[in-house]
PDB file of C-alpha atoms and ligand atoms in Angstrom:
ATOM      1  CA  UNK E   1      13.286   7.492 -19.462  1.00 63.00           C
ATOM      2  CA  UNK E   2      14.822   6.231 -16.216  1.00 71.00           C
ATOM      3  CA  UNK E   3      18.885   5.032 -16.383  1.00 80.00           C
ATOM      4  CA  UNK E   4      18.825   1.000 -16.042  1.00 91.00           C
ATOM      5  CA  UNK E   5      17.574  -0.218 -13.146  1.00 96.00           C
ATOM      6  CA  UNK E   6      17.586  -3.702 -11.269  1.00 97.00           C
ATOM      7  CA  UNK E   7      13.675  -3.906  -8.943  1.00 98.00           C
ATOM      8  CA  UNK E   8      11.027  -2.209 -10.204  1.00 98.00           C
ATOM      9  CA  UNK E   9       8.275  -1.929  -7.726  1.00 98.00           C
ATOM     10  CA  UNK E  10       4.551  -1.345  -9.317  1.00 98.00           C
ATOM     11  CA  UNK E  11       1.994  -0.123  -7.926  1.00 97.00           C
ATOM     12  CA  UNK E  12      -1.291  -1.799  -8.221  1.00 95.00           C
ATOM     13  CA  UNK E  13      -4.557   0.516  -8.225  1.00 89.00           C
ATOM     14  CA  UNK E  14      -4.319   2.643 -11.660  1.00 90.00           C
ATOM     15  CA  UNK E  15      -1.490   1.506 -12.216  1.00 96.00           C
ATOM     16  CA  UNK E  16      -1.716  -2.151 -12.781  1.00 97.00           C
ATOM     17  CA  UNK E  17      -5.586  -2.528 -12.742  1.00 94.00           C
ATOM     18  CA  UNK E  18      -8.589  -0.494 -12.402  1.00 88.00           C
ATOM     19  CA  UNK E  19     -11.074  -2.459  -9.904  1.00 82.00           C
ATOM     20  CA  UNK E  20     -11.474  -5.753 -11.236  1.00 86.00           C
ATOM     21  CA  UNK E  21      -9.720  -4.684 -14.986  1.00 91.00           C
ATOM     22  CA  UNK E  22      -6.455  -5.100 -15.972  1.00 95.00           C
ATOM     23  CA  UNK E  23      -4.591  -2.004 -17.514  1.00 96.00           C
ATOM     24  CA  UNK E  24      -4.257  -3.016 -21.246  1.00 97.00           C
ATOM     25  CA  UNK E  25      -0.800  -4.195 -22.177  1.00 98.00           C
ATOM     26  CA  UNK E  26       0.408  -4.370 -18.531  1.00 98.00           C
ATOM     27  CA  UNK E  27       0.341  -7.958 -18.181  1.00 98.00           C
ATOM     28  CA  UNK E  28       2.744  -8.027 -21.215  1.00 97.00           C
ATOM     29  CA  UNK E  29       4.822  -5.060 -20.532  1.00 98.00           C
ATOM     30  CA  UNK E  30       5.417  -6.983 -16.683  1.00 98.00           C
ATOM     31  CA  UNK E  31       6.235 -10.188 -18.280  1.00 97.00           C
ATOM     32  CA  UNK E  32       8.884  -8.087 -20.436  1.00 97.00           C
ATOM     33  CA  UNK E  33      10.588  -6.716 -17.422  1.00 97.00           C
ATOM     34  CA  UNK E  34      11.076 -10.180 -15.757  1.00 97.00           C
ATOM     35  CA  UNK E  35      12.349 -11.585 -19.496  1.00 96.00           C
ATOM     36  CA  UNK E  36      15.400  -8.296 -19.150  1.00 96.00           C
ATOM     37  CA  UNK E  37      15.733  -9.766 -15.409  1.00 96.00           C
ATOM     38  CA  UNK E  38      14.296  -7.009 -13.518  1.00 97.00           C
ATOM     39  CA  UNK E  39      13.095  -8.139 -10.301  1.00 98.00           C
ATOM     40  CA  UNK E  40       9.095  -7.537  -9.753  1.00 98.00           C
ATOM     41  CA  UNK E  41       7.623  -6.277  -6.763  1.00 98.00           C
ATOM     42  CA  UNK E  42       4.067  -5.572  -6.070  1.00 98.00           C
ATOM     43  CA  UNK E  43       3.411  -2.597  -3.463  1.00 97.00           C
ATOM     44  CA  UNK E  44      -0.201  -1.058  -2.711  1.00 93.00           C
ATOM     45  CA  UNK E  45      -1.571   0.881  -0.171  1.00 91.00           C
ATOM     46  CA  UNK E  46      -4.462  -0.858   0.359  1.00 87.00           C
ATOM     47  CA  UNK E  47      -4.615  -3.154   3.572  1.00 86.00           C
ATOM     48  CA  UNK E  48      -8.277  -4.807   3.171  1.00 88.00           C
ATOM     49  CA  UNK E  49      -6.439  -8.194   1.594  1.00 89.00           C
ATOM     50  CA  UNK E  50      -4.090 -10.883   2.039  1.00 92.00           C
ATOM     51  CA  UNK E  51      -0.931 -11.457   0.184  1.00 94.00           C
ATOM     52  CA  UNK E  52      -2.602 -14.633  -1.222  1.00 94.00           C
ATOM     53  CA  UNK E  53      -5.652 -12.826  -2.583  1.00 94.00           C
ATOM     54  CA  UNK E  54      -3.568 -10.119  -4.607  1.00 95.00           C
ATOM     55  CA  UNK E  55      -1.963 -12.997  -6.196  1.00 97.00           C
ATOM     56  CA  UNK E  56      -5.254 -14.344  -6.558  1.00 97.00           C
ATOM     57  CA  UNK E  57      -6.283 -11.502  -8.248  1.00 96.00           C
ATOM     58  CA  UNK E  58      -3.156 -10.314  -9.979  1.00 97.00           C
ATOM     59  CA  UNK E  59      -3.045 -14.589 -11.659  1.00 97.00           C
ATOM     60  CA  UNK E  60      -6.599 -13.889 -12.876  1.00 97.00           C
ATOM     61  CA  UNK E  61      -5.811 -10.985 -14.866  1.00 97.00           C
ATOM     62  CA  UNK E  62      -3.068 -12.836 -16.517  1.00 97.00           C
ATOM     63  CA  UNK E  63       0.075 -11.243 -14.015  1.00 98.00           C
ATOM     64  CA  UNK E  64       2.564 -13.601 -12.923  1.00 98.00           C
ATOM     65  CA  UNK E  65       2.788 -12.868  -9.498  1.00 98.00           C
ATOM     66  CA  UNK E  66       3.909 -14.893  -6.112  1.00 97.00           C
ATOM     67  CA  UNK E  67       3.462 -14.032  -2.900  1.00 96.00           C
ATOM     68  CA  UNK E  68       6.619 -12.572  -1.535  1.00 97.00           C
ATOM     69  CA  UNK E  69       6.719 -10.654  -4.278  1.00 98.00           C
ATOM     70  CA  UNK E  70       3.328  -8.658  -3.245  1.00 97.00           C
ATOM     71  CA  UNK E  71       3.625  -6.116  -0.443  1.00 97.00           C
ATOM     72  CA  UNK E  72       0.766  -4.535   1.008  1.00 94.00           C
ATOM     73  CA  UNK E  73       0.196  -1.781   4.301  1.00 95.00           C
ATOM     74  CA  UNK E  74      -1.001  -4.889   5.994  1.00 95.00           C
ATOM     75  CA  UNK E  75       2.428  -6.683   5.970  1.00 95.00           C
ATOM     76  CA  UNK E  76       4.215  -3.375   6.812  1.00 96.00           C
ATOM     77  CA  UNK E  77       2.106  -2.680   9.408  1.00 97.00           C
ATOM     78  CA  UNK E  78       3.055  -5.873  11.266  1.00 96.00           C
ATOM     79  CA  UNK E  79       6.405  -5.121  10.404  1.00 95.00           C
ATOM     80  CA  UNK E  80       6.235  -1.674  12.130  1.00 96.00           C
ATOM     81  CA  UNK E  81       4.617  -3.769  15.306  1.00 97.00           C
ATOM     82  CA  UNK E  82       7.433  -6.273  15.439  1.00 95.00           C
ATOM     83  CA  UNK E  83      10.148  -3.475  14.964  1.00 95.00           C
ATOM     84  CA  UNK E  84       8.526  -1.688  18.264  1.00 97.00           C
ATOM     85  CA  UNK E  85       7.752  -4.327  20.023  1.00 97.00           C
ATOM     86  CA  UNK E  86       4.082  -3.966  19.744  1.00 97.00           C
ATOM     87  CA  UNK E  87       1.626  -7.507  20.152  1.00 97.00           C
ATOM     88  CA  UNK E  88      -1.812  -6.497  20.255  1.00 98.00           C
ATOM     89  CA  UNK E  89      -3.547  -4.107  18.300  1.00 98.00           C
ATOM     90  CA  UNK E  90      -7.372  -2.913  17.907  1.00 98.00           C
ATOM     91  CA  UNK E  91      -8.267  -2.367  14.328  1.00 98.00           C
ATOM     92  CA  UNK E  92     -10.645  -0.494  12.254  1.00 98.00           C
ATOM     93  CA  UNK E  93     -10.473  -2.426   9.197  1.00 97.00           C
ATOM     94  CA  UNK E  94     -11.334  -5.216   7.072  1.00 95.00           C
ATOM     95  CA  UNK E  95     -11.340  -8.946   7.414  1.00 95.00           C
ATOM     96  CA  UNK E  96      -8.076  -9.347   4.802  1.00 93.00           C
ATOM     97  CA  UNK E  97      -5.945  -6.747   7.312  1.00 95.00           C
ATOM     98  CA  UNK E  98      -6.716  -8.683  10.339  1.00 96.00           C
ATOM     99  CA  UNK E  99      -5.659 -12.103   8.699  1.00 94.00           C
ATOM    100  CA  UNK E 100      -2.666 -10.296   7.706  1.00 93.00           C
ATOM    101  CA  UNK E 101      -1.821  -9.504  11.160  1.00 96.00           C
ATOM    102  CA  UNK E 102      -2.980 -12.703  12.754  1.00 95.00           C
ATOM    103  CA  UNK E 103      -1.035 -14.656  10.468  1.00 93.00           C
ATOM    104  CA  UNK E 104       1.907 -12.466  11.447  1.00 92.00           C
ATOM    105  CA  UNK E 105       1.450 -12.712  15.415  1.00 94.00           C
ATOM    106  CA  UNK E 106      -0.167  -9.626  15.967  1.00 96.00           C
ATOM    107  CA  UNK E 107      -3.028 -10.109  18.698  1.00 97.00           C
ATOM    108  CA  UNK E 108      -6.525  -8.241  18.005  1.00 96.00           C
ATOM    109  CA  UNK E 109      -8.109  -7.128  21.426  1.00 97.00           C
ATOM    110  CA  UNK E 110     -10.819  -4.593  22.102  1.00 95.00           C
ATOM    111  CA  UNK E 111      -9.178  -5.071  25.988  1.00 96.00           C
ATOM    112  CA  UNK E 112      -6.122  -2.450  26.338  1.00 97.00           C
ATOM    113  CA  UNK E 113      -4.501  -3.168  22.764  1.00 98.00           C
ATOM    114  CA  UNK E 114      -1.272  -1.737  22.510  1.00 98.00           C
ATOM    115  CA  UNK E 115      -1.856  -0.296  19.352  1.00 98.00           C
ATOM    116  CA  UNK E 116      -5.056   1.282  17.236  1.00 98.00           C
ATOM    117  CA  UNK E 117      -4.635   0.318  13.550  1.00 98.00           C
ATOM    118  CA  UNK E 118      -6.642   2.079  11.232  1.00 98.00           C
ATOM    119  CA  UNK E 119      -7.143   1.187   7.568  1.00 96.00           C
ATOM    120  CA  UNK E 120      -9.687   1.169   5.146  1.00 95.00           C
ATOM    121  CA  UNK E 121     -12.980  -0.003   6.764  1.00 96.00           C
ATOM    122  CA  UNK E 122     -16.499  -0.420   4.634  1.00 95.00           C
ATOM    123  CA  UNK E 123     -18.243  -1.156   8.124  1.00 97.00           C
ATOM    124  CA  UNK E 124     -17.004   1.713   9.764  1.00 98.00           C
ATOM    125  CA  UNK E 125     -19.363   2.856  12.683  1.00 98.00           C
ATOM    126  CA  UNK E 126     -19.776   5.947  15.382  1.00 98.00           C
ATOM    127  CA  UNK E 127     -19.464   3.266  17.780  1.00 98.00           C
ATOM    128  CA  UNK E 128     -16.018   1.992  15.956  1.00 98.00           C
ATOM    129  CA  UNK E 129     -14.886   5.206  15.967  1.00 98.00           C
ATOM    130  CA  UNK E 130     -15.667   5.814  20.179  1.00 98.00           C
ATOM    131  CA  UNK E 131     -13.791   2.043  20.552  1.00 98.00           C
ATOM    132  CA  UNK E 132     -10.640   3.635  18.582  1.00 98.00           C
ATOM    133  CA  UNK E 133     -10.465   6.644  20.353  1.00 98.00           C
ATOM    134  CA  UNK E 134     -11.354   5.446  24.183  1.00 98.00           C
ATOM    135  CA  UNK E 135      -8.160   2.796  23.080  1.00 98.00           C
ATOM    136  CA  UNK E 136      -6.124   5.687  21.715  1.00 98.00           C
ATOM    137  CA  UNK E 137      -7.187   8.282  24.953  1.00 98.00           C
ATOM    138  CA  UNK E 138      -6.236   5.073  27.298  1.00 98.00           C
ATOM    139  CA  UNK E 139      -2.435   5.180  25.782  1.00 98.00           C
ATOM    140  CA  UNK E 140      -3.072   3.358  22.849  1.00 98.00           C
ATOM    141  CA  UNK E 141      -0.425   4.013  19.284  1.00 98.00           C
ATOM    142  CA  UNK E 142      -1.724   5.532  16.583  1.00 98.00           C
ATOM    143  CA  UNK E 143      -1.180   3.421  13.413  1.00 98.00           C
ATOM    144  CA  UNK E 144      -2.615   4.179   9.924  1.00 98.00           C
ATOM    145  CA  UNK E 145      -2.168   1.833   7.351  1.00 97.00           C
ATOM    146  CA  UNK E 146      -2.311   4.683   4.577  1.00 96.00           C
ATOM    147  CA  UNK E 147      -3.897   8.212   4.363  1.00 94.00           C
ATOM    148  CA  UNK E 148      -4.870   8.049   0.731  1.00 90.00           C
ATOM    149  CA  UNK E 149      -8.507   9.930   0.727  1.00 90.00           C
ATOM    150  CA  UNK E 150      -9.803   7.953  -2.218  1.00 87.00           C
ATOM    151  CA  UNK E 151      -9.668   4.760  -3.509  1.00 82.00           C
ATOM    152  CA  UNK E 152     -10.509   4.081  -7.216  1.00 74.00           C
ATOM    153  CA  UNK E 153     -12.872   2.124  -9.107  1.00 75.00           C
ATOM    154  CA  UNK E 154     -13.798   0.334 -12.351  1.00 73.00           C
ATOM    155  CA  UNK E 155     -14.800   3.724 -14.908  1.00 77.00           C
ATOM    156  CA  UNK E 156     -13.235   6.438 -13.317  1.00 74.00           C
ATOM    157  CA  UNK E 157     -15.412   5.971 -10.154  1.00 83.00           C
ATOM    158  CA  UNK E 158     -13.559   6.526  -6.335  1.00 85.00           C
ATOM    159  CA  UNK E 159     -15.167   5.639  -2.958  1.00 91.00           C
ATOM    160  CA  UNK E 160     -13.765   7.176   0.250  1.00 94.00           C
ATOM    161  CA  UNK E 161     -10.355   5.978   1.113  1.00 93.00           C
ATOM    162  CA  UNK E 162      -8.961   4.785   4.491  1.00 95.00           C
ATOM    163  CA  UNK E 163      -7.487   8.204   4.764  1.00 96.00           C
ATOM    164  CA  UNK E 164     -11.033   9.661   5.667  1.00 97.00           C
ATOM    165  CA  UNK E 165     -11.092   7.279   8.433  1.00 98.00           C
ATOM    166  CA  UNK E 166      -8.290   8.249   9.628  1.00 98.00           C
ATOM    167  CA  UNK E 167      -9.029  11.309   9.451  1.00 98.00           C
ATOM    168  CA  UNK E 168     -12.100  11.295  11.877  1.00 98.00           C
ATOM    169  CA  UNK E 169     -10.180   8.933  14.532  1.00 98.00           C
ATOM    170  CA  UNK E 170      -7.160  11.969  14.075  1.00 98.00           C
ATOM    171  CA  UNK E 171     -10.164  14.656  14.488  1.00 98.00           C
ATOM    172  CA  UNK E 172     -11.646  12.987  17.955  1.00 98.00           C
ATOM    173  CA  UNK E 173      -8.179  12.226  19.800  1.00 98.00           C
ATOM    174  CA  UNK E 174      -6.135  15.183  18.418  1.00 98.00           C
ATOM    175  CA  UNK E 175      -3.570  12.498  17.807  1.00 98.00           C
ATOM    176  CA  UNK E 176      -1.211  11.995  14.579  1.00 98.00           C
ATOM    177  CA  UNK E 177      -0.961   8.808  13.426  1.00 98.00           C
ATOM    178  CA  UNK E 178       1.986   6.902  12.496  1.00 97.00           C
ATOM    179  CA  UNK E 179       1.544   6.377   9.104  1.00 97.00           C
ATOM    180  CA  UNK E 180       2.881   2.733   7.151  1.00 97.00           C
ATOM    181  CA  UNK E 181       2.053   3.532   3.571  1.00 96.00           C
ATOM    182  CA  UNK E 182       2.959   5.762   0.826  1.00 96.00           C
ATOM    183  CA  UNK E 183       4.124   8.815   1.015  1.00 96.00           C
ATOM    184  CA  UNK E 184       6.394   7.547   3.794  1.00 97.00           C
ATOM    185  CA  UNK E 185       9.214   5.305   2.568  1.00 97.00           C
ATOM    186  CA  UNK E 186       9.121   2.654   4.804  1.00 97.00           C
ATOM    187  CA  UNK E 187       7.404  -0.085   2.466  1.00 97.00           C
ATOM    188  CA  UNK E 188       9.415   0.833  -0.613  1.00 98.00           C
ATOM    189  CA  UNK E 189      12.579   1.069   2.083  1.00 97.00           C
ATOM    190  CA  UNK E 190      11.336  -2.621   3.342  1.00 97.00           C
ATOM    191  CA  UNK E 191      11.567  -3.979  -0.055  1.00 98.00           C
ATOM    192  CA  UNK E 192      14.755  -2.800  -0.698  1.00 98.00           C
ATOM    193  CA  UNK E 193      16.126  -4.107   1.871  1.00 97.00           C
ATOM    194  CA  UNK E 194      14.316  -7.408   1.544  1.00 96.00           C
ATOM    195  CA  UNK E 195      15.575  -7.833  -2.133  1.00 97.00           C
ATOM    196  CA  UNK E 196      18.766  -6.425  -1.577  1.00 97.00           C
ATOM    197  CA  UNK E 197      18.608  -3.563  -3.684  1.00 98.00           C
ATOM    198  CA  UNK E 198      20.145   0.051  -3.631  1.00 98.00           C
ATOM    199  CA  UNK E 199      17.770   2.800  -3.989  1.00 98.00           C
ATOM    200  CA  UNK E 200      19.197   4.002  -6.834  1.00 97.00           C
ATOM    201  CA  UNK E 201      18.642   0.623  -8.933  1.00 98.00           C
ATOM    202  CA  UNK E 202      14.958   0.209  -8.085  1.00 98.00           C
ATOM    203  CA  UNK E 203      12.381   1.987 -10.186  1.00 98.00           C
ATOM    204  CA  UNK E 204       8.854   3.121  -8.662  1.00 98.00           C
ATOM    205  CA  UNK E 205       5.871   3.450 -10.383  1.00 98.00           C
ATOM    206  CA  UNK E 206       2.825   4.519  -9.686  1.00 98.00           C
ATOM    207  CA  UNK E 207      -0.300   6.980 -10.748  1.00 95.00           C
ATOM    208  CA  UNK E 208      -0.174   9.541  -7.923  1.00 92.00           C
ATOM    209  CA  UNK E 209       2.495  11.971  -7.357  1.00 95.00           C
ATOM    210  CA  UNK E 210       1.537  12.509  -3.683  1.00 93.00           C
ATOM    211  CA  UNK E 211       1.838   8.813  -2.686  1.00 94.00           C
ATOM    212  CA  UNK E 212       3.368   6.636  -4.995  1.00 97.00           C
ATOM    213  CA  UNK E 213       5.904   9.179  -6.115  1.00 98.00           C
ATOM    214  CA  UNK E 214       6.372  11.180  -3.004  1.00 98.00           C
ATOM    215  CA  UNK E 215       7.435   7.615  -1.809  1.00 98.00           C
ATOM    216  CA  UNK E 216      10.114   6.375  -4.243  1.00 98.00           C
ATOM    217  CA  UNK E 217      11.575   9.920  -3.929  1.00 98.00           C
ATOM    218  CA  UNK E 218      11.688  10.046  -0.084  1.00 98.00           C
ATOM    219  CA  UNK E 219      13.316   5.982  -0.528  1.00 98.00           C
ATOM    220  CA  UNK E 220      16.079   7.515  -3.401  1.00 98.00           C
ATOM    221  CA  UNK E 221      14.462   5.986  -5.990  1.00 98.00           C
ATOM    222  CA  UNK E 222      13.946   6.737  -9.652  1.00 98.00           C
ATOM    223  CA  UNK E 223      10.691   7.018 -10.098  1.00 98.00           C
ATOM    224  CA  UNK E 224       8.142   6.647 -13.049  1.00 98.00           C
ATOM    225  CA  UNK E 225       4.412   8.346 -13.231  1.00 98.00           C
ATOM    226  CA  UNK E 226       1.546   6.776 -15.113  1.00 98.00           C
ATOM    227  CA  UNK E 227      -1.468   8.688 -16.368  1.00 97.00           C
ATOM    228  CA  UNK E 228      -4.419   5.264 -15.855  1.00 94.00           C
ATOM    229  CA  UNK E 229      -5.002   6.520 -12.347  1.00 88.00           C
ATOM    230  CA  UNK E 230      -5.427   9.672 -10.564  1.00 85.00           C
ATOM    231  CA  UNK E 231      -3.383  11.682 -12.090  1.00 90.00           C
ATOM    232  CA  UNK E 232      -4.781  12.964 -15.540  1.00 92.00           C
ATOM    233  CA  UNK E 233      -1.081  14.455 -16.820  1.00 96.00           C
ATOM    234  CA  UNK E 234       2.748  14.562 -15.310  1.00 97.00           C
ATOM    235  CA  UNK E 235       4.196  17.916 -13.680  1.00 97.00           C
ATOM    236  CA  UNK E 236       7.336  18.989 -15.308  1.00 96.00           C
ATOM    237  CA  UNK E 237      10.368  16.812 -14.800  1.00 96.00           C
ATOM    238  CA  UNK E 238       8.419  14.083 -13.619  1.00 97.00           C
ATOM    239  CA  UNK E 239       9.286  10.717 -15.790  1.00 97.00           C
ATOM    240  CA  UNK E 240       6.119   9.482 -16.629  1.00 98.00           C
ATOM    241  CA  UNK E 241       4.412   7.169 -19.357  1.00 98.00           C
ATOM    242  CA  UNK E 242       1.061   7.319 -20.655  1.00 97.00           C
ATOM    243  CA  UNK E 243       0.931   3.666 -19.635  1.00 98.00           C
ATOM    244  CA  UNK E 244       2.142   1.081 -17.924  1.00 98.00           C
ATOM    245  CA  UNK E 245       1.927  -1.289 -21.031  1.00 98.00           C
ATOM    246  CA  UNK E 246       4.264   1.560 -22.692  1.00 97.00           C
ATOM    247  CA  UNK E 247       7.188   0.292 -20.477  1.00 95.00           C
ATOM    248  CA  UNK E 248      10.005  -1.197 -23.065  1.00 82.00           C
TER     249      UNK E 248
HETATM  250 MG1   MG J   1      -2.642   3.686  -7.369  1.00 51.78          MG
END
């Protein structure tokens, strides 16, 4: 079990919910943190929403939830913009991710964007993919939102994940992308930083090892695997729980 800890920063796909179902018991085991005084934090790698629609969603399963609490690529990807000084972007991706980034100044412009910003995208296209690269050939950045190749469903089911997106703007302009979501640290670093936490006081959890995981270890975080999502058991010496709703 992980030594006391101050933020604990949850995951949402598998870990929280499964499409539109709540995990059983997670709505109580949450409300149990917040009555110890942990801090809550809501991070996914998903960009296709708004902050206000998770907590849409998260409400109607029965999760308290506001909306700086909920932390999403889309909000770290403006985040990343603002840091570099970046105010236009083209983007692959769906209608939730370009609120996100309108609401946060970010210009969208098919003329000379600064930046190509690819998350996931259910209308991806051959000609989406030309737009992204001609941008990206002409001097454009590279920004993913998340490489994560599937994206899970209600029953067990997964659908192709922004990461195979990526992957075919990466395959036409031999670029890498900068990459906002887990594995990299910089959204669990963000929230640490926003909340005013030390690494070592803020607990991650999550269902995949290679994102979630991979993440709170790169930030210096404890971190906690759960077994509702992608991954079907825990490698040895990883802290995991069957379930979230198994959290004291
Ligand atoms: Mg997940």
């Amino acid at each position: 079990m992980p030594a006391p800890y101050r933020l604990a920063i949850f995951d949402l796909d598998g870990t929280l919910f499964r499409g539109e179902e709540p995990i059983p018991g997670a709505v109580e085991a949450l409300g149990r943190s917040r009555g110890q005084g942990i801090q809550i934090r809501f991070l996914t790698n998903n960009s296709s929403q708004t902050r206000e629609t998770y907590v849409a969603k998260l409400s109607s399963m029965g999760f308290e939830a506001r909306e700086e609490e909920v932390y999403s690529t889309g909000i770290g990807t403006a985040t990343y913009m603002r840091e570099e000084g970046l105010v236009s972007a083209f983007v692959v991706g769906e209608d939730g991710l370009k609120e996100t980034l309108t609401r946060e100044r970010i210009a969208m412009t098919d003329n000379d964007p600064e930046a190509v910003i690819v998350g996931i995208c259910k209308s991806f296209s051959y000609d989406l993919l030309n737009q992204a690269m001609q941008h990206i050939r002409a001097g454009a950045r590279f920004i993913a939102t998340n490489t994560d190749a599937t994206y899970p469903m209600e029953g067990g089911r997964f659908i192709p994940g922004s990461g195979s997106l990526v992957a075919a703007v990466r395959t036409c302009t031999g670029q890498e992308p900068v990459v906002i979501g887990k594995p990299e640290p910089f959204l669990v670093e963000m929230i640490l930083q926003d909340a005013g936490v030390q690494p070592s006081d803020a607990l991650v959890v999550g269902d995949r090892m290679d994102t979630d995981i991979e993440a709170g270890r790169r930030a210096g975080c404890q971190t906690l695997l759960v077994l509702t999502g992608a991954s079907p058991s825990a490698p040895q010496g990883q802290p995991y729980l069957q379930s979230v709703a198994d959290l004291a």
